[in-house]
XYZ file of C-alpha atoms in Angstrom:
544
model
C -37.796 -106.147 -32.013
C -37.802 -109.095 -34.313
C -34.903 -111.545 -34.220
C -34.014 -111.011 -37.873
C -33.375 -107.349 -37.211
C -31.396 -108.237 -34.104
C -28.947 -110.323 -36.157
C -28.505 -107.556 -38.716
C -27.934 -104.977 -35.996
C -25.373 -107.187 -34.299
C -23.438 -107.431 -37.513
C -23.548 -103.694 -38.042
C -22.584 -102.858 -34.471
C -19.517 -105.112 -34.696
C -18.060 -102.905 -37.445
C -16.037 -99.746 -37.021
C -18.469 -97.692 -39.078
C -21.419 -98.061 -41.392
C -21.368 -97.065 -45.034
C -23.878 -94.249 -45.536
C -27.125 -95.241 -47.237
C -27.623 -92.812 -50.093
C -31.288 -92.297 -50.864
C -32.847 -90.346 -53.683
C -36.343 -89.551 -54.870
C -37.281 -89.120 -58.483
C -41.023 -89.635 -58.819
C -41.128 -87.974 -62.230
C -39.428 -90.848 -64.074
C -39.814 -94.604 -64.327
C -37.060 -97.132 -63.641
C -36.013 -96.957 -67.292
C -36.144 -93.153 -67.276
C -33.890 -92.976 -64.246
C -31.316 -95.336 -65.786
C -31.334 -93.447 -69.074
C -30.472 -90.232 -67.239
C -27.138 -91.680 -66.125
C -25.567 -93.747 -68.933
C -22.119 -93.508 -67.325
C -23.462 -95.709 -64.537
C -26.206 -97.768 -66.156
C -25.680 -98.132 -69.912
C -24.571 -101.741 -69.400
C -27.733 -102.784 -67.592
C -29.845 -100.843 -70.089
C -28.210 -102.905 -72.848
C -29.124 -106.111 -70.997
C -32.757 -104.947 -70.768
C -32.760 -104.143 -74.461
C -31.383 -107.594 -75.379
C -33.931 -109.384 -73.187
C -36.839 -107.137 -74.181
C -37.582 -106.203 -70.575
C -37.199 -102.447 -70.913
C -40.849 -102.143 -71.913
C -42.576 -103.137 -68.661
C -39.989 -101.288 -66.542
C -40.779 -98.097 -68.406
C -44.483 -98.004 -67.600
C -46.732 -98.015 -64.538
C -46.074 -100.693 -61.921
C -44.739 -101.420 -58.451
C -41.275 -102.980 -58.453
C -38.084 -103.236 -56.463
C -35.016 -103.694 -58.653
C -31.363 -104.269 -57.787
C -29.468 -102.565 -60.608
C -25.767 -103.343 -61.220
C -23.637 -100.400 -62.280
C -21.437 -100.464 -65.374
C -18.386 -101.773 -63.522
C -20.474 -104.674 -62.213
C -21.798 -105.512 -65.702
C -18.284 -105.375 -67.187
C -17.016 -107.720 -64.463
C -19.918 -110.098 -65.123
C -19.166 -110.243 -68.860
C -15.506 -110.974 -68.189
C -16.218 -113.679 -65.573
C -18.665 -115.410 -67.932
C -15.897 -115.910 -70.503
C -17.387 -113.607 -73.117
C -16.221 -110.397 -74.718
C -19.617 -108.721 -75.158
C -23.087 -108.889 -73.674
C -24.479 -109.817 -77.087
C -22.478 -113.064 -77.090
C -24.044 -114.300 -73.825
C -27.037 -116.636 -74.058
C -30.206 -114.549 -74.057
C -31.989 -116.902 -71.650
C -29.191 -116.473 -69.132
C -29.606 -112.711 -69.343
C -33.391 -113.013 -68.986
C -32.928 -115.122 -65.862
C -30.635 -112.619 -64.163
C -33.015 -109.743 -64.997
C -35.926 -111.616 -63.407
C -33.736 -112.482 -60.429
C -33.069 -108.835 -59.572
C -36.751 -107.733 -59.670
C -39.480 -108.122 -57.047
C -43.084 -107.170 -57.721
C -43.331 -105.021 -54.627
C -41.716 -101.846 -53.295
C -39.250 -102.735 -50.526
C -37.213 -100.070 -48.758
C -33.993 -100.955 -46.914
C -35.801 -100.253 -43.634
C -37.707 -103.496 -44.311
C -34.500 -105.506 -44.807
C -33.407 -108.029 -42.207
C -30.656 -110.611 -42.010
C -32.531 -113.145 -44.080
C -34.776 -113.503 -47.072
C -36.798 -110.621 -48.467
C -40.548 -111.092 -48.006
C -41.337 -111.626 -51.698
C -40.010 -114.028 -54.302
C -38.156 -112.495 -57.229
C -39.761 -112.684 -60.654
C -37.363 -115.566 -61.304
C -39.019 -117.534 -58.497
C -36.210 -117.576 -55.924
C -35.662 -115.569 -52.763
C -33.047 -112.880 -52.256
C -31.346 -112.622 -48.886
C -29.892 -109.513 -47.306
C -27.355 -109.114 -44.559
C -24.316 -107.082 -43.605
C -20.674 -107.274 -44.591
C -17.667 -105.593 -42.997
C -14.742 -104.730 -45.269
C -11.867 -102.512 -44.170
C -13.860 -101.277 -41.192
C -16.915 -100.312 -43.245
C -20.204 -102.201 -42.960
C -22.480 -102.383 -45.994
C -25.816 -104.032 -46.691
C -25.286 -107.108 -48.822
C -27.644 -108.857 -51.221
C -27.407 -112.621 -51.706
C -23.803 -112.510 -50.505
C -23.020 -111.476 -54.068
C -23.227 -107.693 -53.996
C -23.098 -104.605 -51.792
C -25.683 -101.847 -52.026
C -24.049 -98.624 -53.206
C -27.118 -96.418 -53.472
C -30.411 -97.358 -51.841
C -34.080 -96.419 -51.899
C -34.179 -94.462 -55.157
C -37.906 -93.830 -55.427
C -39.241 -93.578 -58.976
C -42.772 -93.550 -60.326
C -42.998 -97.331 -60.679
C -40.929 -98.569 -57.769
C -37.647 -98.489 -55.883
C -34.120 -98.865 -57.224
C -31.156 -100.180 -55.233
C -27.805 -99.822 -57.006
C -25.401 -102.733 -56.415
C -21.748 -103.406 -57.204
C -22.226 -106.901 -58.651
C -24.668 -108.660 -60.959
C -27.015 -110.887 -58.950
C -27.234 -114.407 -60.346
C -29.789 -117.059 -59.326
C -28.969 -120.385 -57.722
C -28.553 -123.173 -60.257
C -28.282 -126.232 -58.006
C -30.867 -128.135 -56.021
C -30.232 -128.865 -52.352
C -29.250 -132.411 -53.290
C -26.768 -131.213 -55.895
C -25.229 -128.660 -53.502
C -24.599 -131.412 -50.959
C -23.354 -133.936 -53.508
C -20.921 -131.416 -54.989
C -19.428 -130.539 -51.609
C -17.043 -133.282 -50.398
C -17.322 -132.194 -46.770
C -20.879 -133.618 -46.724
C -20.037 -137.054 -48.213
C -21.448 -139.132 -45.329
C -24.634 -137.088 -45.037
C -25.084 -137.212 -48.825
C -24.720 -140.995 -48.835
C -27.354 -141.200 -46.105
C -29.649 -139.100 -48.321
C -29.077 -141.482 -51.233
C -29.563 -144.641 -49.166
C -32.853 -143.393 -47.706
C -34.206 -142.109 -51.030
C -34.448 -138.570 -49.687
C -31.806 -137.408 -52.159
C -34.504 -137.511 -54.836
C -36.838 -135.433 -52.653
C -34.167 -132.747 -52.410
C -33.325 -132.867 -56.110
C -36.467 -131.261 -57.541
C -36.317 -127.502 -58.341
C -39.181 -125.574 -56.766
C -40.403 -124.507 -60.197
C -40.862 -128.138 -61.253
C -42.225 -129.631 -58.037
C -45.913 -130.618 -58.089
C -45.933 -131.478 -54.359
C -46.775 -128.215 -52.602
C -45.619 -129.559 -49.220
C -42.055 -130.155 -50.395
C -41.681 -127.344 -52.947
C -39.356 -125.452 -50.603
C -37.274 -127.240 -47.990
C -34.511 -126.370 -45.527
C -31.641 -128.748 -44.760
C -29.585 -128.685 -41.544
C -26.665 -130.695 -42.875
C -23.953 -132.350 -40.794
C -20.459 -132.269 -42.236
C -18.189 -135.304 -42.160
C -16.210 -133.687 -39.358
C -19.350 -133.231 -37.222
C -20.384 -136.852 -37.820
C -16.831 -138.086 -37.157
C -16.720 -136.153 -33.877
C -19.861 -138.014 -32.801
C -18.034 -141.325 -33.234
C -18.969 -142.317 -36.794
C -15.966 -142.447 -39.107
C -17.923 -143.754 -42.107
C -21.446 -144.022 -43.453
C -21.416 -147.691 -42.467
C -20.935 -146.709 -38.841
C -23.801 -144.212 -39.027
C -26.050 -146.830 -40.602
C -25.111 -149.427 -38.002
C -26.102 -146.994 -35.243
C -29.424 -145.830 -36.639
C -30.847 -148.313 -39.156
C -32.736 -150.688 -36.893
C -34.495 -152.441 -39.816
C -31.457 -152.704 -42.069
C -33.436 -151.016 -44.861
C -33.062 -147.217 -44.707
C -35.672 -146.762 -47.449
C -38.390 -147.802 -44.984
C -40.196 -144.717 -43.675
C -40.093 -146.002 -40.097
C -36.411 -146.968 -40.222
C -34.426 -145.006 -37.671
C -31.817 -143.883 -40.212
C -34.604 -142.595 -42.457
C -36.031 -140.703 -39.491
C -32.566 -139.367 -38.624
C -32.257 -137.815 -42.088
C -35.912 -136.660 -42.054
C -35.160 -134.832 -38.815
C -32.554 -132.695 -40.616
C -35.042 -131.431 -43.206
C -37.517 -128.660 -42.347
C -40.622 -127.732 -44.291
C -40.417 -124.364 -46.048
C -37.519 -122.095 -46.941
C -36.023 -120.864 -43.685
C -32.924 -118.717 -43.514
C -31.255 -118.197 -40.146
C -33.383 -115.148 -39.389
C -36.514 -117.204 -40.076
C -35.264 -120.004 -37.840
C -34.773 -117.768 -34.797
C -38.133 -116.057 -35.358
C -39.877 -119.199 -34.089
C -39.112 -121.468 -31.144
C -39.687 -124.678 -33.119
C -39.908 -125.996 -36.668
C -41.615 -129.041 -38.121
C -39.411 -131.597 -39.831
C -40.030 -134.381 -42.317
C -39.873 -136.786 -39.350
C -43.578 -137.218 -38.469
C -44.632 -135.173 -35.422
C -41.031 -134.287 -34.615
C -39.713 -130.733 -34.369
C -36.379 -129.043 -33.814
C -36.380 -126.212 -31.314
C -34.433 -123.035 -32.002
C -33.160 -119.957 -30.220
C -30.791 -117.032 -30.599
C -28.157 -117.011 -27.845
C -26.011 -113.903 -28.177
C -24.987 -114.136 -31.823
C -25.327 -117.930 -32.007
C -28.236 -119.695 -33.687
C -28.867 -122.884 -31.691
C -31.129 -125.829 -32.319
C -32.368 -128.259 -29.657
C -30.794 -126.207 -26.871
C -33.410 -126.865 -24.199
C -34.100 -127.099 -20.507
C -35.853 -130.394 -19.896
C -36.971 -131.781 -16.565
C -34.641 -129.432 -14.705
C -31.583 -130.259 -16.841
C -30.030 -128.090 -19.559
C -29.496 -129.971 -22.814
C -26.751 -128.331 -24.869
C -27.809 -127.762 -28.457
C -26.073 -127.610 -31.817
C -24.964 -124.357 -33.428
C -25.746 -123.482 -37.033
C -22.603 -121.842 -38.392
C -23.611 -118.420 -39.686
C -20.608 -118.018 -41.978
C -21.340 -121.252 -43.886
C -25.149 -121.307 -43.694
C -27.897 -119.430 -45.599
C -26.915 -121.077 -48.890
C -29.671 -120.624 -51.473
C -30.672 -123.511 -53.728
C -33.290 -123.812 -56.450
C -35.601 -125.510 -53.950
C -34.636 -124.101 -50.569
C -31.756 -123.239 -48.297
C -28.838 -125.187 -46.845
C -27.357 -124.669 -43.368
C -24.239 -126.123 -41.795
C -24.767 -127.732 -38.381
C -21.596 -127.761 -36.293
C -22.614 -130.843 -34.333
C -24.425 -134.157 -34.540
C -28.074 -134.428 -33.529
C -30.902 -136.913 -33.873
C -34.501 -137.397 -32.791
C -34.616 -137.600 -29.003
C -36.690 -140.435 -27.595
C -38.363 -139.199 -24.434
C -41.266 -140.393 -22.311
C -43.814 -137.911 -20.968
C -42.794 -136.465 -17.616
C -44.682 -134.135 -15.293
C -43.905 -130.441 -15.632
C -44.578 -128.293 -12.572
C -44.241 -124.890 -14.174
C -43.509 -121.892 -11.977
C -44.885 -119.233 -14.336
C -43.085 -116.434 -12.470
C -39.641 -117.845 -13.278
C -38.398 -116.649 -16.669
C -35.081 -115.255 -18.004
C -36.095 -111.600 -18.125
C -36.938 -111.416 -14.424
C -33.873 -113.483 -13.453
C -31.811 -110.853 -15.250
C -33.133 -108.294 -12.755
C -31.558 -109.535 -9.490
C -32.787 -106.504 -7.591
C -36.354 -107.693 -8.280
C -36.223 -111.479 -8.710
C -37.929 -112.907 -5.627
C -37.256 -109.612 -3.810
C -39.777 -106.996 -4.984
C -42.564 -106.366 -7.477
C -41.847 -105.420 -11.079
C -44.565 -103.918 -13.276
C -44.353 -104.893 -16.946
C -45.762 -102.728 -19.724
C -46.906 -103.565 -23.240
C -43.535 -102.448 -24.604
C -41.324 -104.650 -22.396
C -43.272 -107.882 -21.932
C -41.062 -110.959 -21.429
C -40.454 -112.950 -24.609
C -42.662 -115.880 -23.613
C -45.728 -113.757 -22.815
C -48.155 -111.881 -25.039
C -51.176 -109.665 -24.350
C -53.201 -107.468 -26.728
C -53.432 -104.597 -24.259
C -54.370 -102.214 -22.798
C -53.028 -103.940 -19.651
C -49.869 -106.026 -19.206
C -48.939 -107.861 -15.983
C -47.052 -107.547 -12.720
C -44.341 -109.832 -11.380
C -45.266 -109.935 -7.698
C -43.533 -111.168 -4.562
C -45.222 -112.694 -1.512
C -43.808 -115.284 0.858
C -46.885 -117.508 0.821
C -46.610 -118.399 -2.893
C -44.433 -121.211 -4.285
C -40.895 -119.814 -4.582
C -42.225 -116.584 -3.115
C -43.503 -115.058 -6.342
C -46.433 -115.070 -8.764
C -47.913 -113.185 -11.697
C -50.778 -110.741 -11.299
C -52.649 -110.695 -14.612
C -55.369 -108.095 -15.282
C -57.966 -109.661 -17.571
C -61.426 -109.011 -18.913
C -61.596 -105.467 -20.297
C -62.531 -102.753 -20.913
C -59.306 -101.361 -19.412
C -57.728 -104.831 -19.201
C -56.535 -107.318 -21.767
C -59.084 -109.758 -23.122
C -56.545 -112.597 -23.109
C -52.980 -113.569 -22.279
C -50.764 -116.084 -24.074
C -47.670 -117.714 -22.629
C -45.134 -120.215 -23.926
C -44.923 -123.391 -21.880
C -41.688 -125.154 -20.969
C -40.706 -128.067 -23.201
C -43.432 -130.717 -23.124
C -42.805 -134.263 -24.363
C -45.547 -135.515 -26.640
C -48.180 -137.475 -24.738
C -51.462 -137.014 -22.840
C -51.491 -134.644 -19.874
C -53.927 -133.376 -17.303
C -53.573 -129.604 -16.956
C -53.953 -127.846 -13.593
C -54.097 -124.050 -13.133
C -52.691 -123.140 -9.693
C -53.679 -119.785 -8.222
C -54.591 -117.879 -5.105
C -58.236 -116.886 -5.088
C -58.867 -113.148 -4.607
C -61.765 -110.833 -5.344
C -60.894 -107.274 -6.234
C -64.324 -106.335 -4.895
C -67.211 -108.304 -3.471
C -68.841 -108.557 -6.907
C -65.659 -109.353 -8.897
C -65.716 -112.280 -11.293
C -63.186 -113.525 -13.865
C -64.161 -116.683 -15.734
C -61.564 -117.903 -18.234
C -61.374 -120.402 -21.043
C -58.017 -122.176 -21.355
C -56.646 -123.302 -24.710
C -53.372 -124.868 -25.794
C -52.234 -124.255 -29.370
C -55.806 -123.206 -30.101
C -57.378 -126.369 -28.686
C -59.967 -125.412 -26.067
C -59.758 -127.322 -22.781
C -62.815 -129.102 -21.418
C -63.290 -126.967 -18.277
C -63.156 -123.271 -17.527
C -61.515 -121.738 -14.466
C -62.357 -118.654 -12.418
C -59.739 -116.673 -10.494
C -62.416 -115.585 -8.013
C -63.638 -119.113 -7.162
C -62.326 -120.837 -4.043
C -61.869 -124.591 -3.744
C -64.659 -126.628 -2.169
C -64.103 -127.544 1.476
C -64.236 -131.323 1.291
C -61.991 -134.376 1.219
C -58.973 -134.842 -1.040
C -60.685 -137.600 -3.060
C -63.937 -135.701 -3.483
C -62.045 -132.604 -4.614
C -60.119 -134.556 -7.258
C -63.375 -136.036 -8.545
C -64.692 -132.480 -8.955
C -61.483 -131.283 -10.673
C -59.686 -129.663 -7.729
C -56.542 -130.312 -5.690
C -54.306 -128.685 -3.127
C -50.897 -127.887 -4.568
C -49.261 -126.128 -1.587
C -47.866 -127.429 1.683
C -49.322 -126.563 4.126
C -52.662 -126.725 2.330
C -55.134 -123.875 2.105
C -58.388 -123.582 0.198
C -57.309 -120.093 -0.842
C -54.442 -121.687 -2.848
C -56.091 -124.142 -5.196
C -55.452 -125.945 -8.463
C -58.226 -126.279 -11.007
C -58.190 -129.169 -13.478
C -59.099 -127.638 -16.851
C -58.940 -130.911 -18.767
C -56.773 -133.452 -20.561
C -54.872 -132.699 -23.744
C -52.771 -134.735 -26.135
C -49.497 -132.944 -26.816
C -48.572 -134.114 -30.310
C -45.082 -132.654 -30.693
C -42.210 -132.353 -28.252
C -41.664 -128.611 -27.999
C -42.877 -125.497 -26.227
C -46.561 -124.805 -26.718
C -48.820 -121.767 -26.435
C -51.248 -121.674 -23.517
C -53.910 -118.985 -23.551
C -56.258 -117.504 -20.938
C -59.312 -115.940 -22.601
C -61.785 -114.159 -20.336
C -65.398 -115.184 -20.964
C -67.110 -113.075 -18.307
C -66.040 -110.599 -15.650
C -62.987 -108.401 -15.202
C -60.428 -107.718 -12.494
C -56.762 -106.974 -11.856
C -56.128 -109.405 -9.022
C -55.756 -112.655 -10.958
C -52.943 -114.331 -9.031
C -51.330 -117.069 -11.120
C -48.711 -119.153 -9.289
C -48.063 -122.397 -11.205
C -49.400 -124.586 -14.021
C -49.021 -128.366 -13.776
C -48.837 -130.693 -16.792
C -49.031 -134.227 -15.414
C -49.203 -137.375 -17.593
C -52.717 -138.730 -17.261
C -51.628 -142.086 -15.779
C -49.524 -140.526 -13.004
C -50.350 -139.305 -9.488
C -52.123 -135.964 -9.927
C -52.208 -134.859 -6.288
C -48.537 -135.090 -5.347
C -46.008 -133.645 -5.027
C -47.251 -130.515 -3.315
C -44.903 -127.566 -2.936
C -43.628 -125.577 0.018
C -43.238 -121.808 -0.204
C -39.507 -122.244 -0.844
C -40.270 -124.506 -3.823
C -39.425 -127.811 -2.101
C -41.613 -130.646 -3.441
C -43.452 -132.695 -0.824
C -44.120 -136.316 -1.973
C -47.140 -138.396 -1.125
C -46.888 -139.520 2.521
């Protein structure tokens, strides 16, 4: 289940009851025909369409989704705008709100998630959907401006959703939203001093730079910055601006602000759908995760230590602007300067199996295609088995069927956090042949980059000296050593961003079930590659 749906379901489950979704089908009429049949509900919106001249295209063939305000909603809109009649409102304003409530696609509420809808509106901005609980009743919301009263009315040229408020587009850029909110005064001044305020002050419709048309800002409030020890902008500048000129692209304050701006328009549901996101800081990413109902950034396990992240406040985030979305970060964060460190990855240690204490390091657990752990992916038809045996490091390993026709052609897995740098990559396994003729030759790739050497789960290490083995791309990784437990060097790779990466086994020839994967080592290229070795209980054994 996708994370966006998880958030929406959490919101709904927290309520006492859900408002019923009323659906209706009327394929015989168009959108206009349906509205004309019920003037007591829709005469106000019909009048808007008449004034703007938009009733024509909504009355003929097409494929639209439209969020139609009822008469009470239109009357409330007229009153709040300071006018007495619809006719006295600026026509362009009415045209904009009509375009803002129409998408050129048919989208049923079953496709809604807690985040933006998949298509832009005809106005050129995104709509977001979510859930709202009022008086114990949970309703689907649109843009935090309206509740859906009647959903999924199918007509001949699209789908109608009836709402209780007129949807109005965002009118401010990200820069203007921040500047007009006094709680972001320090962060806004940092934007101005670095020149990034101008970058955030261009509406998407007028931006000629495709890379920065839509942006996402993870803003720190004054209170978050104060809590980190900076009472004023001057204090923040003194801490981060190592050149004294924040306009310089390589100035640390410039990079600090860059690091709070993500490429693309990413609502909270989009953020948790991926484990990392590129920022305007070159080759730097923020990591993300959903922990319970909290959206966390840079909450990572690194080198055996948990680094507590920063929460994005759901109640004050997902703010739409004319060029993106603004989120409120509840803490202070900056680019982390790290040096490459070796990662000795026990592939059989992951949260889903730890959450099964009856199995973790006690007995085998067979995964299926429908319950694969979150960091693993296979196309099918086979999945994998978490297996236990005392001779493996930490007493467990993964048995991965590969090669077809009844086994998956490949497997992908997310690595632990890797600091950017150059690493040698070692695949650690126990050699086993399912039959005397079994063979399983695999190509290894990381983020799509193919490694220089292949590896074969049915090939044993050569029986020679430690130095000769390393020269041929082999090493012992267990203590005591055994040529049945070997590590194959598949090559050297430059990791360009500090984050989790995708490693893939793709079978080139052969097929078998008994591919016994124990560990994968990522060791900086200038470090000792042969030590530590590991005992069966996981204890590292250093070079003698």
